[in-house]
Coordinates of C-alpha atoms in Angstrom, one line a residue:
T1 CA 94.3 64.5 114.8
T2 CA 94.3 65.6 117.9
L3 CA 96.2 68.9 118.5
L4 CA 95.8 69.2 123.0
S5 CA 93.3 69.0 125.9
H6 CA 92.5 71.7 128.0
C7 CA 90.0 73.8 129.0
L8 CA 87.6 75.5 126.1
Q9 CA 84.9 78.1 125.9
N10 CA 82.8 79.4 123.1
Q11 CA 81.9 82.0 121.0
P12 CA 85.3 81.6 119.9
P13 CA 88.0 79.9 121.7
L14 CA 89.6 79.2 118.0
T15 CA 90.3 80.5 114.5
F16 CA 93.1 80.1 112.0
S17 CA 95.2 82.8 110.4
T18 CA 93.2 84.8 107.2
N19 CA 96.0 84.5 105.5
R20 CA 96.3 82.5 102.5
N21 CA 100.4 81.2 103.0
S22 CA 99.4 80.3 106.5
S23 CA 98.0 77.8 108.8
G24 CA 98.6 78.9 111.7
L25 CA 95.6 78.4 114.5
V26 CA 95.0 80.4 116.9
L27 CA 93.9 78.7 120.4
S28 CA 92.5 80.3 124.0
S29 CA 91.2 80.1 126.8
M30 CA 94.6 79.9 127.4
M31 CA 96.0 81.9 124.4
R32 CA 98.2 78.9 122.2
L33 CA 99.2 78.8 117.9
Y34 CA 99.6 75.9 116.2
D35 CA 101.5 74.8 113.0
V36 CA 98.9 72.7 112.0
P37 CA 100.8 70.8 109.2
A38 CA 103.5 70.1 111.9
N39 CA 101.1 69.5 114.6
S40 CA 103.5 71.1 117.0
M41 CA 102.6 74.1 118.9
R42 CA 104.6 77.6 118.1
L43 CA 103.2 80.2 121.0
K44 CA 101.9 79.8 124.3
Y45 CA 100.5 82.8 126.2
Q46 CA 99.9 83.1 129.9
H47 CA 97.2 85.7 130.7
T48 CA 95.8 86.5 134.2
G49 CA 92.6 85.7 133.7
T50 CA 90.4 83.4 131.0
I51 CA 90.8 85.1 127.7
L52 CA 87.1 86.5 126.6
D53 CA 86.0 86.2 129.8
Y54 CA 88.3 89.3 131.0
H55 CA 88.0 93.2 131.4
Q56 CA 90.5 94.1 129.6
L57 CA 91.4 94.0 126.1
K58 CA 95.6 93.4 124.7
M59 CA 97.9 93.2 121.7
L60 CA 100.5 90.3 121.6
D61 CA 103.0 90.9 118.9
L62 CA 103.5 87.0 118.0
N63 CA 106.9 87.9 116.8
T64 CA 108.8 90.0 119.4
D65 CA 106.2 88.3 122.3
Q66 CA 105.8 92.0 123.5
E67 CA 101.9 93.2 125.2
N68 CA 100.6 96.1 124.4
F69 CA 97.7 97.2 126.3
A70 CA 95.5 98.7 125.1
G71 CA 91.3 99.6 126.7
T72 CA 88.8 97.8 129.1
H73 CA 85.4 97.6 129.0
D74 CA 83.0 97.5 132.4
A75 CA 82.2 94.0 132.1
P76 CA 84.1 90.7 130.2
I77 CA 84.9 90.8 127.2
R78 CA 82.4 88.4 124.4
C79 CA 83.7 88.9 120.7
V80 CA 86.5 89.9 119.0
E81 CA 86.8 90.3 115.2
Y82 CA 89.3 92.0 112.8
C83 CA 87.4 94.1 109.9
P84 CA 90.3 94.9 107.2
E85 CA 88.3 96.9 105.1
V86 CA 88.5 99.5 107.9
N87 CA 91.2 98.0 108.9
V88 CA 89.5 98.5 113.0
M89 CA 89.0 95.9 115.7
V90 CA 85.5 95.5 117.3
I91 CA 85.0 94.3 120.4
G92 CA 81.5 93.3 121.8
S93 CA 80.8 93.3 125.5
W94 CA 78.3 91.9 128.4
D95 CA 78.9 95.7 129.3
Q96 CA 76.3 96.3 126.5
T97 CA 78.9 97.8 124.0
V98 CA 81.0 97.5 120.7
K99 CA 83.6 99.3 120.5
L100 CA 86.1 99.9 118.0
W101 CA 90.3 99.9 118.7
D102 CA 92.9 100.9 116.3
P103 CA 95.7 98.3 115.7
R104 CA 97.6 100.5 114.9
T105 CA 97.6 103.1 118.1
P106 CA 96.4 101.3 120.2
C107 CA 92.8 103.8 121.1
N108 CA 89.6 103.1 120.9
A109 CA 87.9 104.5 117.7
G110 CA 84.5 104.9 119.6
T111 CA 82.3 102.9 121.8
F112 CA 78.5 102.4 120.5
S113 CA 75.5 101.2 123.0
Q114 CA 73.6 98.3 122.4
P115 CA 70.1 96.9 123.9
E116 CA 70.9 94.2 126.1
K117 CA 74.7 92.5 126.4
V118 CA 76.5 91.1 123.8
Y119 CA 76.7 87.5 123.1
T120 CA 78.4 87.1 119.4
L121 CA 79.1 89.2 116.4
S122 CA 80.3 88.9 113.3
V123 CA 81.8 90.8 110.6
S124 CA 81.0 90.7 106.3
G125 CA 82.9 93.1 104.4
V126 CA 82.1 96.7 105.9
W127 CA 78.7 95.1 107.5
L128 CA 78.5 94.4 111.8
I129 CA 75.8 92.3 113.0
V130 CA 75.7 92.1 116.4
G131 CA 73.6 89.7 118.7
S132 CA 72.7 90.4 122.0
A133 CA 70.4 89.5 125.3
G134 CA 66.6 89.4 124.5
R135 CA 66.7 88.1 120.7
R136 CA 67.9 91.2 119.3
V137 CA 70.0 91.3 116.4
L138 CA 71.7 94.9 115.2
V139 CA 73.2 95.3 112.0
W140 CA 75.5 98.6 111.9
D141 CA 78.2 100.0 108.7
L142 CA 81.8 99.7 110.0
R143 CA 81.8 103.2 108.1
N144 CA 79.3 104.8 109.1
M145 CA 78.8 104.2 113.1
G146 CA 76.6 107.4 113.3
Y147 CA 73.4 104.5 113.4
V148 CA 71.9 101.2 113.4
L149 CA 71.0 100.3 109.9
Q150 CA 68.7 98.0 111.1
R151 CA 67.0 96.8 114.0
R152 CA 65.7 93.4 114.2
E153 CA 64.5 90.5 116.3
S154 CA 65.5 86.6 115.7
S155 CA 63.6 85.1 113.8
L156 CA 64.3 81.8 116.3
K157 CA 62.4 81.8 119.7
Y158 CA 65.6 81.3 122.5
Q159 CA 68.3 82.8 123.0
T160 CA 70.5 83.3 120.7
R161 CA 73.9 81.4 120.9
C162 CA 75.5 82.4 117.4
I163 CA 76.0 84.4 114.7
R164 CA 78.0 84.6 111.2
A165 CA 78.2 86.3 108.3
I166 CA 76.8 84.9 105.0
L167 CA 80.5 85.3 103.0
N168 CA 78.9 86.7 99.9
K169 CA 77.2 89.9 102.3
Q170 CA 73.9 88.9 101.5
G171 CA 72.9 88.1 104.9
Y172 CA 73.3 86.0 108.6
V173 CA 73.3 82.5 110.1
L174 CA 72.4 83.1 114.0
S175 CA 71.8 79.7 116.0
S176 CA 70.2 80.0 119.6
I177 CA 70.1 77.5 122.7
E178 CA 66.7 75.7 121.6
G179 CA 68.6 73.5 118.4
P180 CA 67.8 75.6 115.1
V181 CA 69.4 77.5 112.9
A182 CA 68.1 80.4 110.9
V183 CA 69.1 81.6 107.5
E184 CA 68.4 85.9 107.0
Y185 CA 68.6 88.4 104.8
L186 CA 70.1 91.5 105.1
D187 CA 67.9 93.1 102.2
P188 CA 64.7 94.0 103.9
S189 CA 62.1 94.0 100.7
P190 CA 59.7 91.5 100.7
E191 CA 60.5 89.5 97.8
V192 CA 64.1 88.5 99.0
Q193 CA 62.8 88.2 102.8
K194 CA 62.7 84.3 102.1
K195 CA 64.2 83.3 105.9
Y196 CA 63.9 79.9 106.5
A197 CA 65.5 77.4 109.5
F198 CA 67.0 74.2 109.3
K199 CA 66.4 71.9 112.5
C200 CA 69.5 69.9 113.3
H201 CA 71.1 68.9 116.1
R202 CA 67.9 66.2 118.1
L203 CA 68.2 63.2 118.9
K204 CA 65.8 61.1 119.6
E205 CA 66.5 58.8 122.9
N206 CA 64.0 56.3 124.8
N207 CA 61.9 57.9 122.5
I208 CA 61.9 61.2 123.5
E209 CA 63.7 64.1 121.1
Q210 CA 66.3 65.9 123.2
I211 CA 67.4 68.9 121.3
Y212 CA 70.1 70.6 121.6
P213 CA 72.1 74.7 121.7
V214 CA 74.0 75.1 118.5
N215 CA 77.0 76.4 119.9
A216 CA 79.1 76.9 116.5
I217 CA 79.1 78.1 113.4
S218 CA 81.8 78.4 110.9
F219 CA 81.8 79.5 106.5
H220 CA 83.2 77.5 104.3
N221 CA 85.7 80.5 102.0
I222 CA 85.2 78.3 99.1
H223 CA 81.7 77.2 98.8
N224 CA 80.2 78.8 100.9
T225 CA 78.3 76.5 103.1
F226 CA 78.7 76.5 106.6
A227 CA 79.7 74.2 109.4
T228 CA 77.5 74.1 112.3
G229 CA 78.6 72.3 116.2
G230 CA 76.6 71.9 118.5
S231 CA 76.0 70.2 122.2
D232 CA 74.7 66.4 121.1
G233 CA 78.6 65.8 119.8
F234 CA 77.9 66.1 116.1
V235 CA 79.2 68.2 113.5
N236 CA 77.2 68.7 110.1
I237 CA 77.5 70.8 106.6
W238 CA 75.1 72.6 105.2
D239 CA 74.1 74.5 102.3
P240 CA 72.7 77.4 102.9
F241 CA 70.6 77.8 99.1
K242 CA 69.4 74.8 98.4
K243 CA 68.2 74.6 102.0
K244 CA 69.5 70.9 103.2
R245 CA 72.2 69.0 105.3
L246 CA 75.4 67.5 102.4
C247 CA 76.8 65.7 105.3
Q248 CA 77.0 64.3 109.0
F249 CA 80.7 64.0 111.1
Q250 CA 81.0 61.5 113.9
R251 CA 79.7 61.8 117.4
Y252 CA 82.8 63.3 118.7
P253 CA 83.3 63.1 123.1
T254 CA 81.1 66.0 124.4
S255 CA 79.6 69.7 123.4
I256 CA 81.1 70.7 120.1
A257 CA 82.2 74.4 121.5
S258 CA 83.6 76.2 118.4
L259 CA 84.4 76.1 114.9
A260 CA 86.6 77.1 112.3
F261 CA 87.4 76.0 108.5
S262 CA 91.0 77.2 107.0
N263 CA 91.6 79.8 105.2
D264 CA 91.4 77.7 101.8
G265 CA 88.9 75.5 103.6
T266 CA 91.1 72.2 103.4
T267 CA 90.6 71.9 106.6
L268 CA 88.1 72.0 109.6
A269 CA 88.8 72.9 113.3
I270 CA 86.3 71.3 116.2
A271 CA 86.6 71.8 120.0
S272 CA 85.1 69.4 122.1
S273 CA 84.5 70.9 125.5
Y274 CA 82.0 70.4 128.1
M275 CA 79.7 73.5 128.5
Y276 CA 78.2 72.5 131.2
E277 CA 74.6 72.0 130.2
M278 CA 73.6 69.5 132.9
H279 CA 75.7 71.8 135.6
D280 CA 78.7 70.2 136.9
T281 CA 79.1 66.4 135.9
E282 CA 81.9 64.3 135.0
H283 CA 82.8 64.7 131.2
P284 CA 85.2 63.4 128.2
E285 CA 88.5 65.3 127.9
D286 CA 88.5 68.5 126.3
G287 CA 90.4 68.8 123.2
I288 CA 90.8 70.0 119.3
F289 CA 90.6 68.1 116.8
I290 CA 91.3 68.6 113.2
R291 CA 89.9 67.4 110.2
Q292 CA 90.8 67.3 106.9
V293 CA 87.8 67.6 104.5
T294 CA 86.7 66.9 101.3
D295 CA 85.3 68.9 98.5
A296 CA 82.5 66.3 98.6
E297 CA 81.8 67.3 102.8
T298 CA 81.7 70.7 101.5
N299 CA 80.9 71.5 97.8
P300 CA 76.7 71.7 96.9
K301 CA 76.5 69.8 94.1
S302 CA 75.5 71.8 90.9
P303 CA 71.9 70.9 89.1
C304 CA 72.2 69.2 86.0
T305 CA 72.5 70.6 83.3
W306 CA 70.9 70.8 79.8
Q307 CA 74.0 69.3 78.2
D308 CA 74.4 66.8 80.8
F309 CA 70.2 65.9 80.6
T310 CA 70.8 65.9 76.6
Y311 CA 73.9 63.5 77.3
L312 CA 71.9 60.8 79.9
S313 CA 69.1 61.2 77.4
A314 CA 71.0 59.9 74.8
M315 CA 72.7 57.2 77.4
L316 CA 69.1 56.1 78.5
M317 CA 68.4 55.5 74.9
I318 CA 71.5 52.9 74.7
I319 CA 70.8 51.3 77.7
K320 CA 66.9 50.2 76.9
Q321 CA 68.0 49.3 73.2
F322 CA 70.9 46.3 74.8
V323 CA 70.3 45.9 78.2
L324 CA 66.2 46.0 78.6
P325 CA 65.6 44.4 75.6
N326 CA 62.4 43.2 77.2
G327 CA 61.0 45.8 78.3
G328 CA 61.3 47.8 81.7
F329 CA 61.4 51.3 83.8
I330 CA 64.8 53.8 83.4
T331 CA 64.9 57.4 85.1
I332 CA 67.1 60.3 85.5
N333 CA 67.7 62.3 88.9
K334 CA 68.3 65.4 87.6
E335 CA 70.0 66.5 90.2
T336 CA 72.4 63.7 91.0
R337 CA 72.6 62.2 87.5
A338 CA 71.6 58.9 88.5
I339 CA 70.0 56.8 86.4
L340 CA 67.8 53.8 88.1
I341 CA 66.5 51.5 86.2
L342 CA 64.5 48.7 87.2
I343 CA 64.3 45.4 85.2
L344 CA 60.8 43.2 84.5

């Protein structure tokens, strides 16, 4: 399903409601609220500037359409997230600060300096993970922002594009402009620090490998797998624990600027929008695509248990006795639970 076509930017132009009973999808750069099952726009908000490219923070009551001014940054606001555990809005800006805002007042609950411009951030429980210029990664505890818990450098070689916290709160996934995605863990102990990276969003064209930025990451709330979207126009689904790709969707018209799984994990919203990687040139129309995803696409296959293996072994004995009386070769793939038979 295609919802609309209009100008989009990454980080992120869309997000689903966190309410399990709601199917609302919020879009920027000019904010719109969509009812996904009905494929209808519920609200359109005209701002004086492009959202997430503006210095002011405003709050909009979706029931009354009342707008409230909350505060400002000294440079464009880059990221906005909400932490229900602490009940604060977390705002990252190019003015090299992260500010916390109390949505009830609203008022500034604290300003915290960052080493560089804030490019991306992610909240998981009480953990705040900030990715800034210079490949820096800072980890904060939102309950006590008096000091930085961890100061890190990205394991990827080039500029960070997106960070998303793993939903089990053990680590985070980050992407860069050079094509890979890294999985890193918060526990600093050597036995836990088994960080690794996927090579993804690369295409061979005329025998030359083209490497594309990875612009977007979104985690599946049920299975803890995640989707990546790149400037190659593809969306991939990954299993971070088995370190492999589960599937790849068809190519979209242009760059994937943002992704968002619905809270129940049945729907993936995909923002396809040219991000001027090749400067100002003719490009396909921007749009939002709604894809219904299946367990086969998002659920990592569980390994074969001992009970499964025993059952398959018994089946093999029957097959060998009645199907291959003259001999043959039989084996089991324990991970996929498939039986391979070679008849001689």
